[in-house]
Each structure stands twice: as structure tokens, then as C-alpha cells.
Amino acid sequence: MAATKWFGEVLLNGVRMKPVIGITVGDAAGVGPELAMQCAALPEVAARCQPVLYGPVDVLTEIGVAVGRDVPQRIVDIGELKVDSIKPGEFSSESGIASYQAVEAAIEDALAKRIDG
């Protein structure tokens, strides 16, 4: 059955669904992963959409513990980047590649309509 768009939400079988929004976390050595997690956890965001984070799950888990946040349930795990291979504030080719892979995965999911934006 086709879904009908209505004011940023989707009606499916008469049930209003929140749009699924992909958020890439940026470079794992920067502030992006923490900001993405903090934003995804905001009640205002949860009220309007279903956020999906794109990034290395090991890094997001470690950051979640450090900032006292639960790790979002919707994460697209990107790459082989491990927490012990990054140093905060020190960018590397590995973390840059993981960031690029996250953008690629989000674009692929958007084109395949697995996410709405």
C-alpha cells in the first residue's frame, strides 16, 4: 500500500508515522558523534522524527557511556573503526574514511527510501 505524505509525517494504513531522518556523525575524533547523540536524544527531535545515526557503533557506545546517554537504538554501523584507534581532537585517515562511509551509507539509504531525509 502506498504511503501518503502529510505535513512531514507519513500516513500508512491510517496511522501517522514520523519521518525517519539519517544523521551522519562526522569525524569520530571530533565533536560530531557527541553532538549527534545529544541531538538524537532531545525530546523535541523524538517528537518529530525517528533519528538514525550513521557512524562507528563502538565509538558511539563509548561516547554514550562518557556523557551518560543511552546509545540510540537506531544506528547504522560504519566501518571497522575502533575506539582505541582514535584520539579525540587528532584527525586521521581512518576516522576520515569512516566519516565518508557514513555519508555514502546515508545517501544510499535515502535513495533507496529507507530513510526520509
mmCIF file of N, CA and C in Angstrom:
data_model
loop_
_atom_site.group_PDB
_atom_site.id
_atom_site.type_symbol
_atom_site.label_atom_id
_atom_site.label_comp_id
_atom_site.label_asym_id
_atom_site.label_seq_id
_atom_site.Cartn_x
_atom_site.Cartn_y
_atom_site.Cartn_z
ATOM 1 N N MET A 1 0.845 -1.174 0.000
ATOM 2 C CA MET A 1 0.000 0.000 0.000
ATOM 3 C C MET A 1 0.890 1.235 0.000
ATOM 4 N N ALA A 2 0.517 2.211 -0.790
ATOM 5 C CA ALA A 2 1.307 3.434 -0.895
ATOM 6 C C ALA A 2 1.089 4.309 0.333
ATOM 7 N N ALA A 3 2.152 4.928 0.759
ATOM 8 C CA ALA A 3 2.074 5.845 1.892
ATOM 9 C C ALA A 3 1.764 7.244 1.371
ATOM 10 N N THR A 4 1.081 8.040 2.159
ATOM 11 C CA THR A 4 0.721 9.401 1.786
ATOM 12 C C THR A 4 1.453 10.371 2.699
ATOM 13 N N LYS A 5 2.162 11.330 2.091
ATOM 14 C CA LYS A 5 2.859 12.342 2.897
ATOM 15 C C LYS A 5 1.850 13.346 3.430
ATOM 16 N N TRP A 6 2.025 13.750 4.675
ATOM 17 C CA TRP A 6 1.134 14.731 5.279
ATOM 18 C C TRP A 6 1.898 15.518 6.321
ATOM 19 N N PHE A 7 2.206 16.767 6.025
ATOM 20 C CA PHE A 7 2.893 17.663 6.955
ATOM 21 C C PHE A 7 4.132 17.036 7.599
ATOM 22 N N GLY A 8 4.989 16.454 6.799
ATOM 23 C CA GLY A 8 6.237 15.906 7.311
ATOM 24 C C GLY A 8 6.105 14.544 7.953
ATOM 25 N N GLU A 9 4.900 14.034 8.022
ATOM 26 C CA GLU A 9 4.689 12.695 8.556
ATOM 27 C C GLU A 9 4.115 11.838 7.438
ATOM 28 N N VAL A 10 4.045 10.570 7.651
ATOM 29 C CA VAL A 10 3.530 9.652 6.647
ATOM 30 C C VAL A 10 2.313 8.949 7.225
ATOM 31 N N LEU A 11 1.258 8.881 6.427
ATOM 32 C CA LEU A 11 0.086 8.112 6.821
ATOM 33 C C LEU A 11 0.183 6.750 6.159
ATOM 34 N N LEU A 12 0.199 5.709 6.949
ATOM 35 C CA LEU A 12 0.270 4.349 6.430
ATOM 36 C C LEU A 12 -0.843 3.548 7.092
ATOM 37 N N ASN A 13 -1.783 3.099 6.286
ATOM 38 C CA ASN A 13 -2.965 2.403 6.816
ATOM 39 C C ASN A 13 -3.677 3.245 7.875
ATOM 40 N N GLY A 14 -3.701 4.554 7.650
ATOM 41 C CA GLY A 14 -4.386 5.446 8.569
ATOM 42 C C GLY A 14 -3.603 5.804 9.818
ATOM 43 N N VAL A 15 -2.400 5.271 9.964
ATOM 44 C CA VAL A 15 -1.570 5.550 11.143
ATOM 45 C C VAL A 15 -0.500 6.561 10.747
ATOM 46 N N ARG A 16 -0.378 7.606 11.540
ATOM 47 C CA ARG A 16 0.616 8.627 11.257
ATOM 48 C C ARG A 16 1.990 8.143 11.712
ATOM 49 N N MET A 17 2.947 8.118 10.799
ATOM 50 C CA MET A 17 4.311 7.674 11.093
ATOM 51 C C MET A 17 5.245 8.886 11.040
ATOM 52 N N LYS A 18 6.191 8.937 11.951
ATOM 53 C CA LYS A 18 7.182 10.007 11.936
ATOM 54 C C LYS A 18 8.198 9.717 10.837
ATOM 55 N N PRO A 19 8.720 10.770 10.178
ATOM 56 C CA PRO A 19 9.743 10.538 9.167
ATOM 57 C C PRO A 19 11.029 10.003 9.808
ATOM 58 N N VAL A 20 11.720 9.160 9.084
ATOM 59 C CA VAL A 20 12.995 8.601 9.530
ATOM 60 C C VAL A 20 14.089 9.499 8.962
ATOM 61 N N ILE A 21 14.879 10.106 9.845
ATOM 62 C CA ILE A 21 15.896 11.070 9.445
ATOM 63 C C ILE A 21 17.284 10.528 9.771
ATOM 64 N N GLY A 22 18.130 10.456 8.745
ATOM 65 C CA GLY A 22 19.504 9.994 8.914
ATOM 66 C C GLY A 22 20.404 11.124 9.375
ATOM 67 N N ILE A 23 21.247 10.842 10.359
ATOM 68 C CA ILE A 23 22.203 11.818 10.883
ATOM 69 C C ILE A 23 23.588 11.191 10.831
ATOM 70 N N THR A 24 24.454 11.740 9.988
ATOM 71 C CA THR A 24 25.833 11.249 9.972
ATOM 72 C C THR A 24 26.580 11.931 11.114
ATOM 73 N N VAL A 25 27.468 11.182 11.765
ATOM 74 C CA VAL A 25 28.091 11.694 12.991
ATOM 75 C C VAL A 25 29.390 12.456 12.751
ATOM 76 N N GLY A 26 29.849 12.508 11.518
ATOM 77 C CA GLY A 26 31.077 13.243 11.242
ATOM 78 C C GLY A 26 32.311 12.461 11.653
ATOM 79 N N ASP A 27 33.410 13.172 11.809
ATOM 80 C CA ASP A 27 34.680 12.540 12.153
ATOM 81 C C ASP A 27 34.639 12.048 13.599
ATOM 82 N N ALA A 28 34.958 10.795 13.802
ATOM 83 C CA ALA A 28 34.892 10.175 15.134
ATOM 84 C C ALA A 28 35.827 10.836 16.137
ATOM 85 N N ALA A 29 36.864 11.521 15.667
ATOM 86 C CA ALA A 29 37.804 12.177 16.570
ATOM 87 C C ALA A 29 37.354 13.589 16.941
ATOM 88 N N GLY A 30 36.272 14.052 16.323
ATOM 89 C CA GLY A 30 35.772 15.393 16.595
ATOM 90 C C GLY A 30 34.582 15.380 17.539
ATOM 91 N N VAL A 31 33.845 16.488 17.543
ATOM 92 C CA VAL A 31 32.692 16.622 18.430
ATOM 93 C C VAL A 31 31.404 16.090 17.808
ATOM 94 N N GLY A 32 31.441 15.746 16.525
ATOM 95 C CA GLY A 32 30.245 15.310 15.813
ATOM 96 C C GLY A 32 29.495 14.151 16.439
ATOM 97 N N PRO A 33 30.184 13.062 16.814
ATOM 98 C CA PRO A 33 29.452 11.940 17.407
ATOM 99 C C PRO A 33 28.700 12.320 18.685
ATOM 100 N N GLU A 34 29.338 13.109 19.543
ATOM 101 C CA GLU A 34 28.665 13.520 20.781
ATOM 102 C C GLU A 34 27.473 14.423 20.477
ATOM 103 N N LEU A 35 27.661 15.382 19.574
ATOM 104 C CA LEU A 35 26.558 16.280 19.217
ATOM 105 C C LEU A 35 25.398 15.515 18.589
ATOM 106 N N ALA A 36 25.713 14.575 17.707
ATOM 107 C CA ALA A 36 24.665 13.785 17.055
ATOM 108 C C ALA A 36 23.873 12.987 18.088
ATOM 109 N N MET A 37 24.575 12.379 19.033
ATOM 110 C CA MET A 37 23.891 11.602 20.074
ATOM 111 C C MET A 37 23.036 12.499 20.958
ATOM 112 N N GLN A 38 23.582 13.655 21.340
ATOM 113 C CA GLN A 38 22.830 14.578 22.194
ATOM 114 C C GLN A 38 21.576 15.073 21.462
ATOM 115 N N CYS A 39 21.720 15.413 20.181
ATOM 116 C CA CYS A 39 20.572 15.894 19.404
ATOM 117 C C CYS A 39 19.528 14.802 19.225
ATOM 118 N N ALA A 40 19.966 13.592 18.915
ATOM 119 C CA ALA A 40 19.029 12.481 18.708
ATOM 120 C C ALA A 40 18.245 12.172 19.978
ATOM 121 N N ALA A 41 18.815 12.499 21.136
ATOM 122 C CA ALA A 41 18.163 12.205 22.416
ATOM 123 C C ALA A 41 17.198 13.302 22.869
ATOM 124 N N LEU A 42 17.177 14.429 22.173
ATOM 125 C CA LEU A 42 16.294 15.528 22.577
ATOM 126 C C LEU A 42 14.825 15.145 22.408
ATOM 127 N N PRO A 43 13.996 15.446 23.397
ATOM 128 C CA PRO A 43 12.564 15.137 23.278
ATOM 129 C C PRO A 43 11.918 15.815 22.067
ATOM 130 N N GLU A 44 12.387 17.033 21.731
ATOM 131 C CA GLU A 44 11.836 17.748 20.582
ATOM 132 C C GLU A 44 12.095 16.993 19.285
ATOM 133 N N VAL A 45 13.242 16.350 19.194
ATOM 134 C CA VAL A 45 13.580 15.569 17.998
ATOM 135 C C VAL A 45 12.730 14.306 17.956
ATOM 136 N N ALA A 46 12.659 13.602 19.076
ATOM 137 C CA ALA A 46 11.878 12.363 19.135
ATOM 138 C C ALA A 46 10.401 12.611 18.847
ATOM 139 N N ALA A 47 9.911 13.804 19.177
ATOM 140 C CA ALA A 47 8.507 14.125 18.928
ATOM 141 C C ALA A 47 8.215 14.311 17.444
ATOM 142 N N ARG A 48 9.253 14.638 16.664
ATOM 143 C CA ARG A 48 9.032 14.970 15.259
ATOM 144 C C ARG A 48 9.553 13.946 14.261
ATOM 145 N N CYS A 49 10.505 13.114 14.680
ATOM 146 C CA CYS A 49 11.083 12.167 13.723
ATOM 147 C C CYS A 49 11.693 10.975 14.452
ATOM 148 N N GLN A 50 12.098 9.995 13.660
ATOM 149 C CA GLN A 50 12.848 8.848 14.168
ATOM 150 C C GLN A 50 14.287 9.008 13.671
ATOM 151 N N PRO A 51 15.194 9.484 14.518
ATOM 152 C CA PRO A 51 16.571 9.672 14.055
ATOM 153 C C PRO A 51 17.319 8.341 13.930
ATOM 154 N N VAL A 52 18.140 8.254 12.899
ATOM 155 C CA VAL A 52 19.026 7.110 12.688
ATOM 156 C C VAL A 52 20.435 7.673 12.573
ATOM 157 N N LEU A 53 21.336 7.219 13.446
ATOM 158 C CA LEU A 53 22.720 7.692 13.400
ATOM 159 C C LEU A 53 23.546 6.796 12.493
ATOM 160 N N TYR A 54 24.425 7.410 11.710
ATOM 161 C CA TYR A 54 25.350 6.702 10.833
ATOM 162 C C TYR A 54 26.759 6.959 11.341
ATOM 163 N N GLY A 55 27.408 5.913 11.868
ATOM 164 C CA GLY A 55 28.756 6.057 12.384
ATOM 165 C C GLY A 55 29.224 4.775 13.033
ATOM 166 N N PRO A 56 30.472 4.760 13.504
ATOM 167 C CA PRO A 56 31.026 3.560 14.137
ATOM 168 C C PRO A 56 30.354 3.283 15.486
ATOM 169 N N VAL A 57 29.704 2.137 15.608
ATOM 170 C CA VAL A 57 28.934 1.827 16.816
ATOM 171 C C VAL A 57 29.824 1.752 18.057
ATOM 172 N N ASP A 58 31.055 1.274 17.916
ATOM 173 C CA ASP A 58 31.967 1.220 19.071
ATOM 174 C C ASP A 58 32.236 2.619 19.625
ATOM 175 N N VAL A 59 32.462 3.568 18.728
ATOM 176 C CA VAL A 59 32.727 4.948 19.140
ATOM 177 C C VAL A 59 31.484 5.544 19.799
ATOM 178 N N LEU A 60 30.320 5.331 19.191
ATOM 179 C CA LEU A 60 29.082 5.880 19.749
ATOM 180 C C LEU A 60 28.767 5.276 21.115
ATOM 181 N N THR A 61 29.044 4.001 21.286
ATOM 182 C CA THR A 61 28.825 3.351 22.579
ATOM 183 C C THR A 61 29.726 3.964 23.642
ATOM 184 N N GLU A 62 30.987 4.143 23.325
ATOM 185 C CA GLU A 62 31.947 4.733 24.270
ATOM 186 C C GLU A 62 31.548 6.159 24.637
ATOM 187 N N ILE A 63 31.137 6.931 23.650
ATOM 188 C CA ILE A 63 30.724 8.308 23.915
ATOM 189 C C ILE A 63 29.463 8.324 24.769
ATOM 190 N N GLY A 64 28.539 7.431 24.485
ATOM 191 C CA GLY A 64 27.315 7.340 25.280
ATOM 192 C C GLY A 64 27.614 7.103 26.747
ATOM 193 N N VAL A 65 28.551 6.217 27.020
ATOM 194 C CA VAL A 65 28.957 5.943 28.402
ATOM 195 C C VAL A 65 29.590 7.195 29.015
ATOM 196 N N ALA A 66 30.453 7.861 28.254
ATOM 197 C CA ALA A 66 31.168 9.031 28.771
ATOM 198 C C ALA A 66 30.235 10.189 29.105
ATOM 199 N N VAL A 67 29.185 10.376 28.311
ATOM 200 C CA VAL A 67 28.289 11.515 28.542
ATOM 201 C C VAL A 67 27.008 11.117 29.272
ATOM 202 N N GLY A 68 26.918 9.847 29.664
ATOM 203 C CA GLY A 68 25.762 9.393 30.426
ATOM 204 C C GLY A 68 24.482 9.286 29.625
ATOM 205 N N ARG A 69 24.603 8.969 28.347
ATOM 206 C CA ARG A 69 23.435 8.816 27.471
ATOM 207 C C ARG A 69 23.315 7.372 27.022
ATOM 208 N N ASP A 70 22.087 6.926 26.888
ATOM 209 C CA ASP A 70 21.868 5.623 26.278
ATOM 210 C C ASP A 70 22.219 5.724 24.803
ATOM 211 N N VAL A 71 22.779 4.664 24.280
ATOM 212 C CA VAL A 71 23.101 4.635 22.857
ATOM 213 C C VAL A 71 21.789 4.492 22.092
ATOM 214 N N PRO A 72 21.574 5.346 21.088
ATOM 215 C CA PRO A 72 20.340 5.227 20.312
ATOM 216 C C PRO A 72 20.182 3.825 19.735
ATOM 217 N N GLN A 73 18.940 3.367 19.667
ATOM 218 C CA GLN A 73 18.687 2.025 19.159
ATOM 219 C C GLN A 73 18.879 1.933 17.656
ATOM 220 N N ARG A 74 18.764 3.058 16.978
ATOM 221 C CA ARG A 74 18.863 3.029 15.525
ATOM 222 C C ARG A 74 20.207 3.601 15.091
ATOM 223 N N ILE A 75 21.164 2.701 14.882
ATOM 224 C CA ILE A 75 22.499 3.081 14.412
ATOM 225 C C ILE A 75 22.838 2.211 13.217
ATOM 226 N N VAL A 76 23.350 2.852 12.166
ATOM 227 C CA VAL A 76 23.911 2.107 11.047
ATOM 228 C C VAL A 76 25.414 2.097 11.288
ATOM 229 N N ASP A 77 25.946 0.922 11.629
ATOM 230 C CA ASP A 77 27.363 0.775 11.973
ATOM 231 C C ASP A 77 28.212 0.938 10.715
ATOM 232 N N ILE A 78 29.176 1.831 10.793
ATOM 233 C CA ILE A 78 30.015 2.153 9.641
ATOM 234 C C ILE A 78 31.454 1.750 9.912
ATOM 235 N N GLY A 79 31.994 0.984 9.012
ATOM 236 C CA GLY A 79 33.419 0.709 9.005
ATOM 237 C C GLY A 79 33.927 -0.141 10.149
ATOM 238 N N GLU A 80 35.221 -0.212 10.192
ATOM 239 C CA GLU A 80 35.933 -1.043 11.164
ATOM 240 C C GLU A 80 36.609 -0.199 12.237
ATOM 241 N N LEU A 81 36.260 1.072 12.324
ATOM 242 C CA LEU A 81 36.924 1.976 13.257
ATOM 243 C C LEU A 81 36.612 1.580 14.701
ATOM 244 N N LYS A 82 37.654 1.407 15.493
ATOM 245 C CA LYS A 82 37.512 1.039 16.906
ATOM 246 C C LYS A 82 37.923 2.218 17.785
ATOM 247 N N VAL A 83 37.371 2.253 18.972
ATOM 248 C CA VAL A 83 37.615 3.354 19.899
ATOM 249 C C VAL A 83 39.100 3.541 20.179
ATOM 250 N N ASP A 84 39.819 2.462 20.384
ATOM 251 C CA ASP A 84 41.236 2.582 20.750
ATOM 252 C C ASP A 84 42.119 3.060 19.600
ATOM 253 N N SER A 85 41.570 3.178 18.393
ATOM 254 C CA SER A 85 42.371 3.646 17.259
ATOM 255 C C SER A 85 42.221 5.146 17.021
ATOM 256 N N ILE A 86 41.394 5.821 17.814
ATOM 257 C CA ILE A 86 41.234 7.264 17.633
ATOM 258 C C ILE A 86 41.657 8.005 18.891
ATOM 259 N N LYS A 87 42.100 9.238 18.682
ATOM 260 C CA LYS A 87 42.445 10.129 19.784
ATOM 261 C C LYS A 87 41.618 11.395 19.594
ATOM 262 N N PRO A 88 40.829 11.772 20.597
ATOM 263 C CA PRO A 88 39.991 12.962 20.455
ATOM 264 C C PRO A 88 40.802 14.183 20.021
ATOM 265 N N GLY A 89 40.291 14.871 19.013
ATOM 266 C CA GLY A 89 40.944 16.074 18.510
ATOM 267 C C GLY A 89 42.058 15.827 17.519
ATOM 268 N N GLU A 90 42.456 14.573 17.325
ATOM 269 C CA GLU A 90 43.515 14.237 16.368
ATOM 270 C C GLU A 90 42.904 13.461 15.210
ATOM 271 N N PHE A 91 42.747 14.142 14.103
ATOM 272 C CA PHE A 91 42.106 13.529 12.952
ATOM 273 C C PHE A 91 43.060 12.572 12.257
ATOM 274 N N SER A 92 42.502 11.521 11.683
ATOM 275 C CA SER A 92 43.312 10.515 10.998
ATOM 276 C C SER A 92 42.607 10.093 9.721
ATOM 277 N N SER A 93 43.356 9.429 8.861
ATOM 278 C CA SER A 93 42.742 8.943 7.623
ATOM 279 C C SER A 93 41.665 7.909 7.927
ATOM 280 N N GLU A 94 41.873 7.095 8.969
ATOM 281 C CA GLU A 94 40.885 6.071 9.317
ATOM 282 C C GLU A 94 39.556 6.695 9.743
ATOM 283 N N SER A 95 39.625 7.727 10.586
ATOM 284 C CA SER A 95 38.375 8.353 11.026
ATOM 285 C C SER A 95 37.736 9.149 9.888
ATOM 286 N N GLY A 96 38.554 9.717 9.018
ATOM 287 C CA GLY A 96 38.026 10.415 7.843
ATOM 288 C C GLY A 96 37.323 9.469 6.887
ATOM 289 N N ILE A 97 37.898 8.293 6.689
ATOM 290 C CA ILE A 97 37.280 7.281 5.825
ATOM 291 C C ILE A 97 35.948 6.830 6.415
ATOM 292 N N ALA A 98 35.907 6.608 7.719
ATOM 293 C CA ALA A 98 34.654 6.198 8.367
ATOM 294 C C ALA A 98 33.588 7.280 8.205
ATOM 295 N N SER A 99 33.985 8.540 8.302
ATOM 296 C CA SER A 99 33.049 9.646 8.115
ATOM 297 C C SER A 99 32.492 9.644 6.694
ATOM 298 N N TYR A 100 33.367 9.448 5.726
ATOM 299 C CA TYR A 100 32.954 9.379 4.318
ATOM 300 C C TYR A 100 32.015 8.192 4.088
ATOM 301 N N GLN A 101 32.331 7.050 4.680
ATOM 302 C CA GLN A 101 31.482 5.863 4.533
ATOM 303 C C GLN A 101 30.097 6.096 5.137
ATOM 304 N N ALA A 102 30.033 6.868 6.210
ATOM 305 C CA ALA A 102 28.741 7.182 6.827
ATOM 306 C C ALA A 102 27.882 8.012 5.879
ATOM 307 N N VAL A 103 28.494 8.995 5.236
ATOM 308 C CA VAL A 103 27.761 9.822 4.271
ATOM 309 C C VAL A 103 27.290 8.965 3.101
ATOM 310 N N GLU A 104 28.171 8.103 2.593
ATOM 311 C CA GLU A 104 27.783 7.203 1.495
ATOM 312 C C GLU A 104 26.594 6.326 1.881
ATOM 313 N N ALA A 105 26.635 5.757 3.075
ATOM 314 C CA ALA A 105 25.556 4.868 3.527
ATOM 315 C C ALA A 105 24.241 5.634 3.679
ATOM 316 N N ALA A 106 24.310 6.848 4.207
ATOM 317 C CA ALA A 106 23.096 7.654 4.369
ATOM 318 C C ALA A 106 22.502 8.023 3.012
ATOM 319 N N ILE A 107 23.354 8.373 2.062
ATOM 320 C CA ILE A 107 22.872 8.685 0.710
ATOM 321 C C ILE A 107 22.225 7.457 0.086
ATOM 322 N N GLU A 108 22.883 6.317 0.218
ATOM 323 C CA GLU A 108 22.338 5.066 -0.324
ATOM 324 C C GLU A 108 20.967 4.760 0.288
ATOM 325 N N ASP A 109 20.847 4.933 1.599
ATOM 326 C CA ASP A 109 19.570 4.670 2.265
ATOM 327 C C ASP A 109 18.496 5.668 1.840
ATOM 328 N N ALA A 110 18.885 6.923 1.634
ATOM 329 C CA ALA A 110 17.913 7.927 1.184
ATOM 330 C C ALA A 110 17.432 7.616 -0.232
ATOM 331 N N LEU A 111 18.359 7.261 -1.115
ATOM 332 C CA LEU A 111 17.975 6.928 -2.493
ATOM 333 C C LEU A 111 17.098 5.682 -2.549
ATOM 334 N N ALA A 112 17.345 4.745 -1.638
ATOM 335 C CA ALA A 112 16.547 3.515 -1.575
ATOM 336 C C ALA A 112 15.265 3.713 -0.754
ATOM 337 N N LYS A 113 15.064 4.952 -0.257
ATOM 338 C CA LYS A 113 13.878 5.307 0.538
ATOM 339 C C LYS A 113 13.761 4.525 1.852
ATOM 340 N N ARG A 114 14.920 4.122 2.398
ATOM 341 C CA ARG A 114 14.927 3.507 3.732
ATOM 342 C C ARG A 114 14.893 4.577 4.819
ATOM 343 N N ILE A 115 15.316 5.794 4.445
ATOM 344 C CA ILE A 115 15.172 6.957 5.320
ATOM 345 C C ILE A 115 14.493 8.052 4.499
ATOM 346 N N ASP A 116 13.905 9.011 5.196
ATOM 347 C CA ASP A 116 13.178 10.080 4.512
ATOM 348 C C ASP A 116 14.032 11.315 4.254
ATOM 349 N N GLY A 117 15.129 11.416 4.940
ATOM 350 C CA GLY A 117 15.981 12.576 4.731
ATOM 351 C C GLY A 117 17.192 12.514 5.603
#
